[in-house]
Amino acid sequence: MKEIERQYRHPPDLYQEGEIASDIRTEELTLNMGPQHPSTHGVLRVVLQTDGELVLKATPYIGYLHRCAEKIAEKVSYRQFTPYTDRLDYLAAMNNNLGFALAVEKLGGIEVPARAEYLRVIFGELNRIASHLVATGCYGLDMGAFTPFVYCFREREYILDLFEAACGARLTYSYITIGGVREDLPEGWIGRCRAFLDYLEPKIVEYNNLLSYNHIFINRSGNVGVCSRELALAYGLTGSCLRGSGVEWDLRKATPYCRYNEFDFDIPVGRGEKGTVGDCWDRYFVRIQEMVQSVRIIRQALDKLTDGPVQAKVPRVVKLPPGEIYYEVENPRGQLGFHLVSEGGASPYRLKIRGPSFCNLSILPVVARNCLLADISAFLGSLDVVMGEVDR
Amino acid sequence: MTPSEIIEILKPHEGDGIVSAAADGTHPHVVVKAQRLAAVAAVLKTDWRLRFDLLRCISAIDWPAQNGVELSYDLISTSLGHAFAVKVMLDRADPQVESVAGVWPAAEWHEREAFDLMGVTFLRHPDLRRILLPEDWVGHPLRKDYPYPVAYKGLKLNP
Amino acid sequence: MALIEGIFEPGLVVTTVDWVLNWSRKRSIFPMTFGIACCAIEMMATGAARFDLDRFGAGAFRATPRQADLMIVAGTVTFKMAERLRRLWEQMAEPRFVIAMGACAISGGPYHLHAYHVVKGVDQVVPVDVYVPGCPPRPEALIEGLMRLQDKIGTRTIAKKCEV
């Protein structure tokens, strides 16, 4: 009997050693998962070679959502590209806008007013909470738990109400633009935001009681999909996937941008509480703890919010001097990077987008080997990939 | 470590392998010859003062005016906190360079993407095939002179 | 054609039978989970607690096309995805309906100009019944699209069409 079968076998009185029919001819089955599948988090196709319930090899195929963002960037102007950045990681649109705006501003030497920077932090962190709520809810859904999904989406709707009041959109905002943010907050927004943060904190405790410390959930995600520290770094994992493997690396602390050095927050790291360091539970729990830290940051930013303009004086047609920059920001899913090459025109000469989920997904064929079929869903859910930024 | 210190560490190893270096500016980098890329990569990863363990991005840039394709490898060290970039300039007609997937396995997918969209061939890559576009796609779209297809398997691009 | 269509000669009054069949079909539409991109998130939000799609009878999202009768194409269709989309549509049993949700599914959306890999509108691949504009459309807009589809289902008849 194979070692992994030994771990999962029935109690001894049900059948005995040697009773497994080793004289039956077995075959490997090639199973296709996706691109339309309820738990592949988008249009991802994974071809599995299975021996019964055991997955021997998993090969991902991507590109089903390749929308040519990099080619489009060469044809449209800088301001016109901001809505396309929304649609890269559509669950964290504010953070994508921020990354692009910062890359353009650093290359062009554009100074952003203080109020705009604090607003950027507030909206970026709110979007981080919203994105982690979707990740948590969908991870529960992948495991077969429907309740966390509706709970998380209920909280997310309150965040989307706040976004809608500020900028009019629910999902793809284009609110953080080159030079600042698009417009100032409406009346009473800050009070509503504070009320929401007070409402959210006990809810996170509720999620822990409902899902995180649930025995079935721990059995399905603890010790599953273990990525060691070296493996995670070697394959370019970033974000909660890297922190879940025990690496204390967060761009907001390492190379602070947008006044993040003024805030006091911790970096949650996976400690292997329910299994091994770097298993699915660690990655998932890092996200829960990041939500708590984001609430802390938003509270501090609301206190520090100064008065002033929210937009720098940037010309209508933004022209950057010739040069090149590679700028990364810490998105909910990892480090989103923009390699911007400018030749002095109104559009970029080349814009390469480094999607965090692209690098996070590359570890799938390495880790999803000799595991059970159900572990594939668990592993994909814990990686939290969004195909918009894998395929761009 | 500042970029100029990093370049100083690389110089004794590489000497004539370094074509140019830029320590100041928004994108500190060093341009090396294509044949020396694998050696430079190994030094950057293993040297105890450098320790670049995270390969962030491999960008391929098409320069028809200089008749070349430029590859930019952006690196960062999670233990020491410094960032740097290495660039190579390849011949535009047949861009070939050795794969660094042996040094940073993250490069596997980045190089597949550079092959898919820009047409750069990576020697000794474990699995070099198209990653984003369909297997039977013709052409490399991010080239500046890429002609847009008229149709693909019966579906018109511009109906 | 569905099994019980066109079996009565034209002129035979079948209004009550029609009404009952259409009523049962439109009040329990089973959508297929076909979220591709950003619009999929708004589709999930429509199915979630605030904009509950289940009160329209359409909340039971089926993962397999064999058990679904509505395909909500939510997101951009690329060339690579188009043949899979067509195959999934062909696997659905009749009567089947398609809602093109979002600007990308209607005409390519923001990617209609310079993208080389985007299908400019899902109606090039499958016949569409209802178009829901927006980028992404609000959940209320998707619900309105579903209600238009329910009206469209209400106009079906099992009698043969008159030969003119």
PDB file of C-alpha atoms in Angstrom, chain A residues 35-36 38 42-43 45 62-68 71-72 75-76 84 87 90-91 134 138 149-150 153-154 156-158 160-161 164 170-172, chain C residues 32-39 41-42 44-45 48-51 63 65 76 78 80-81 84 88 104 110-111 114-118 135-136 138-139:
ATOM      1  CA  PRO A  35     -11.884  26.491 -17.444  1.00  0.00           C
ATOM      2  CA  GLN A  36     -15.478  26.542 -16.330  1.00  0.00           C
ATOM      3  CA  PRO A  38     -17.075  26.395  -9.623  1.00  0.00           C
ATOM      4  CA  GLY A  42     -12.013  32.175 -12.582  1.00  0.00           C
ATOM      5  CA  VAL A  43     -11.069  30.732 -15.928  1.00  0.00           C
ATOM      6  CA  ARG A  45      -7.821  25.025 -16.457  1.00  0.00           C
ATOM      7  CA  ILE A  62      -3.874  29.897 -18.252  1.00  0.00           C
ATOM      8  CA  GLY A  63      -4.569  32.581 -20.821  1.00  0.00           C
ATOM      9  CA  TYR A  64      -8.332  32.240 -21.051  1.00  0.00           C
ATOM     10  CA  LEU A  65      -8.686  35.829 -19.882  1.00  0.00           C
ATOM     11  CA  HIS A  66      -5.756  37.358 -21.738  1.00  0.00           C
ATOM     12  CA  ARG A  67      -7.133  40.789 -22.544  1.00  0.00           C
ATOM     13  CA  CYS A  68      -3.981  42.333 -23.973  1.00  0.00           C
ATOM     14  CA  LYS A  71      -0.526  46.111 -25.746  1.00  0.00           C
ATOM     15  CA  ILE A  72      -3.375  48.474 -24.985  1.00  0.00           C
ATOM     16  CA  LYS A  75      -1.789  52.742 -27.520  1.00  0.00           C
ATOM     17  CA  VAL A  76      -3.711  54.807 -24.958  1.00  0.00           C
ATOM     18  CA  TYR A  84      -7.658  49.103 -17.391  1.00  0.00           C
ATOM     19  CA  ARG A  87      -9.727  45.305 -14.311  1.00  0.00           C
ATOM     20  CA  TYR A  90     -10.861  43.299 -10.114  1.00  0.00           C
ATOM     21  CA  LEU A  91     -11.309  42.525  -6.427  1.00  0.00           C
ATOM     22  CA  VAL A 134     -14.193  37.590  -0.868  1.00  0.00           C
ATOM     23  CA  CYS A 138     -14.992  31.822  -1.542  1.00  0.00           C
ATOM     24  CA  PHE A 149     -19.825  33.197   1.724  1.00  0.00           C
ATOM     25  CA  VAL A 150     -23.056  35.056   2.432  1.00  0.00           C
ATOM     26  CA  PHE A 153     -20.509  39.282   1.056  1.00  0.00           C
ATOM     27  CA  ARG A 154     -22.853  41.007   3.465  1.00  0.00           C
ATOM     28  CA  ARG A 156     -18.451  43.530   1.674  1.00  0.00           C
ATOM     29  CA  GLU A 157     -21.680  45.227   0.599  1.00  0.00           C
ATOM     30  CA  TYR A 158     -21.192  47.804   3.365  1.00  0.00           C
ATOM     31  CA  LEU A 160     -19.059  48.843  -1.452  1.00  0.00           C
ATOM     32  CA  ASP A 161     -21.654  51.303  -0.155  1.00  0.00           C
ATOM     33  CA  GLU A 164     -20.121  54.079  -4.027  1.00  0.00           C
ATOM     34  CA  ARG A 170     -18.995  49.340  -6.841  1.00  0.00           C
ATOM     35  CA  LEU A 171     -16.258  47.298  -8.390  1.00  0.00           C
ATOM     36  CA  THR A 172     -14.010  49.171 -10.807  1.00  0.00           C
TER      37      THR A 172
ATOM     38  CA  MET C  32     -24.964  28.093 -14.962  1.00  0.00           C
ATOM     39  CA  THR C  33     -21.890  29.397 -13.171  1.00  0.00           C
ATOM     40  CA  PHE C  34     -20.108  30.990 -16.095  1.00  0.00           C
ATOM     41  CA  GLY C  35     -18.312  33.877 -14.507  1.00  0.00           C
ATOM     42  CA  ILE C  36     -15.254  34.790 -16.509  1.00  0.00           C
ATOM     43  CA  ALA C  37     -14.040  38.169 -15.232  1.00  0.00           C
ATOM     44  CA  CYS C  38     -15.107  41.180 -13.166  1.00  0.00           C
ATOM     45  CA  CYS C  39     -18.797  40.828 -13.984  1.00  0.00           C
ATOM     46  CA  ILE C  41     -18.144  39.214  -8.969  1.00  0.00           C
ATOM     47  CA  GLU C  42     -21.260  41.295  -9.498  1.00  0.00           C
ATOM     48  CA  MET C  44     -21.922  36.546  -7.192  1.00  0.00           C
ATOM     49  CA  ALA C  45     -23.074  39.671  -5.351  1.00  0.00           C
ATOM     50  CA  ALA C  48     -25.535  36.797  -2.262  1.00  0.00           C
ATOM     51  CA  ALA C  49     -27.597  38.155   0.583  1.00  0.00           C
ATOM     52  CA  ARG C  50     -28.448  41.734  -0.325  1.00  0.00           C
ATOM     53  CA  PHE C  51     -29.642  41.355  -3.912  1.00  0.00           C
ATOM     54  CA  ALA C  63     -22.047  24.071 -12.188  1.00  0.00           C
ATOM     55  CA  PRO C  65     -24.420  22.848 -18.221  1.00  0.00           C
ATOM     56  CA  THR C  76     -14.714  39.166 -21.513  1.00  0.00           C
ATOM     57  CA  THR C  78     -11.283  35.653 -25.489  1.00  0.00           C
ATOM     58  CA  LYS C  80      -9.052  30.859 -26.318  1.00  0.00           C
ATOM     59  CA  MET C  81     -12.259  30.735 -24.278  1.00  0.00           C
ATOM     60  CA  ARG C  84     -15.138  26.207 -24.729  1.00  0.00           C
ATOM     61  CA  LEU C  88     -20.731  24.434 -23.017  1.00  0.00           C
ATOM     62  CA  CYS C 104     -17.336  43.009 -22.740  1.00  0.00           C
ATOM     63  CA  PRO C 110     -13.165  48.555 -23.088  1.00  0.00           C
ATOM     64  CA  TYR C 111     -11.093  46.025 -25.044  1.00  0.00           C
ATOM     65  CA  HIS C 114      -6.697  47.461 -29.435  1.00  0.00           C
ATOM     66  CA  ALA C 115      -6.990  43.937 -28.105  1.00  0.00           C
ATOM     67  CA  TYR C 116      -5.898  41.104 -30.384  1.00  0.00           C
ATOM     68  CA  HIS C 117      -7.290  38.257 -28.305  1.00  0.00           C
ATOM     69  CA  VAL C 118     -10.786  39.455 -27.384  1.00  0.00           C
ATOM     70  CA  CYS C 135     -19.094  47.782 -16.730  1.00  0.00           C
ATOM     71  CA  PRO C 136     -19.834  46.005 -14.507  1.00  0.00           C
ATOM     72  CA  ARG C 138     -25.035  46.760 -10.982  1.00  0.00           C
ATOM     73  CA  PRO C 139     -26.783  43.748  -9.455  1.00  0.00           C
TER      74      PRO C 139
END
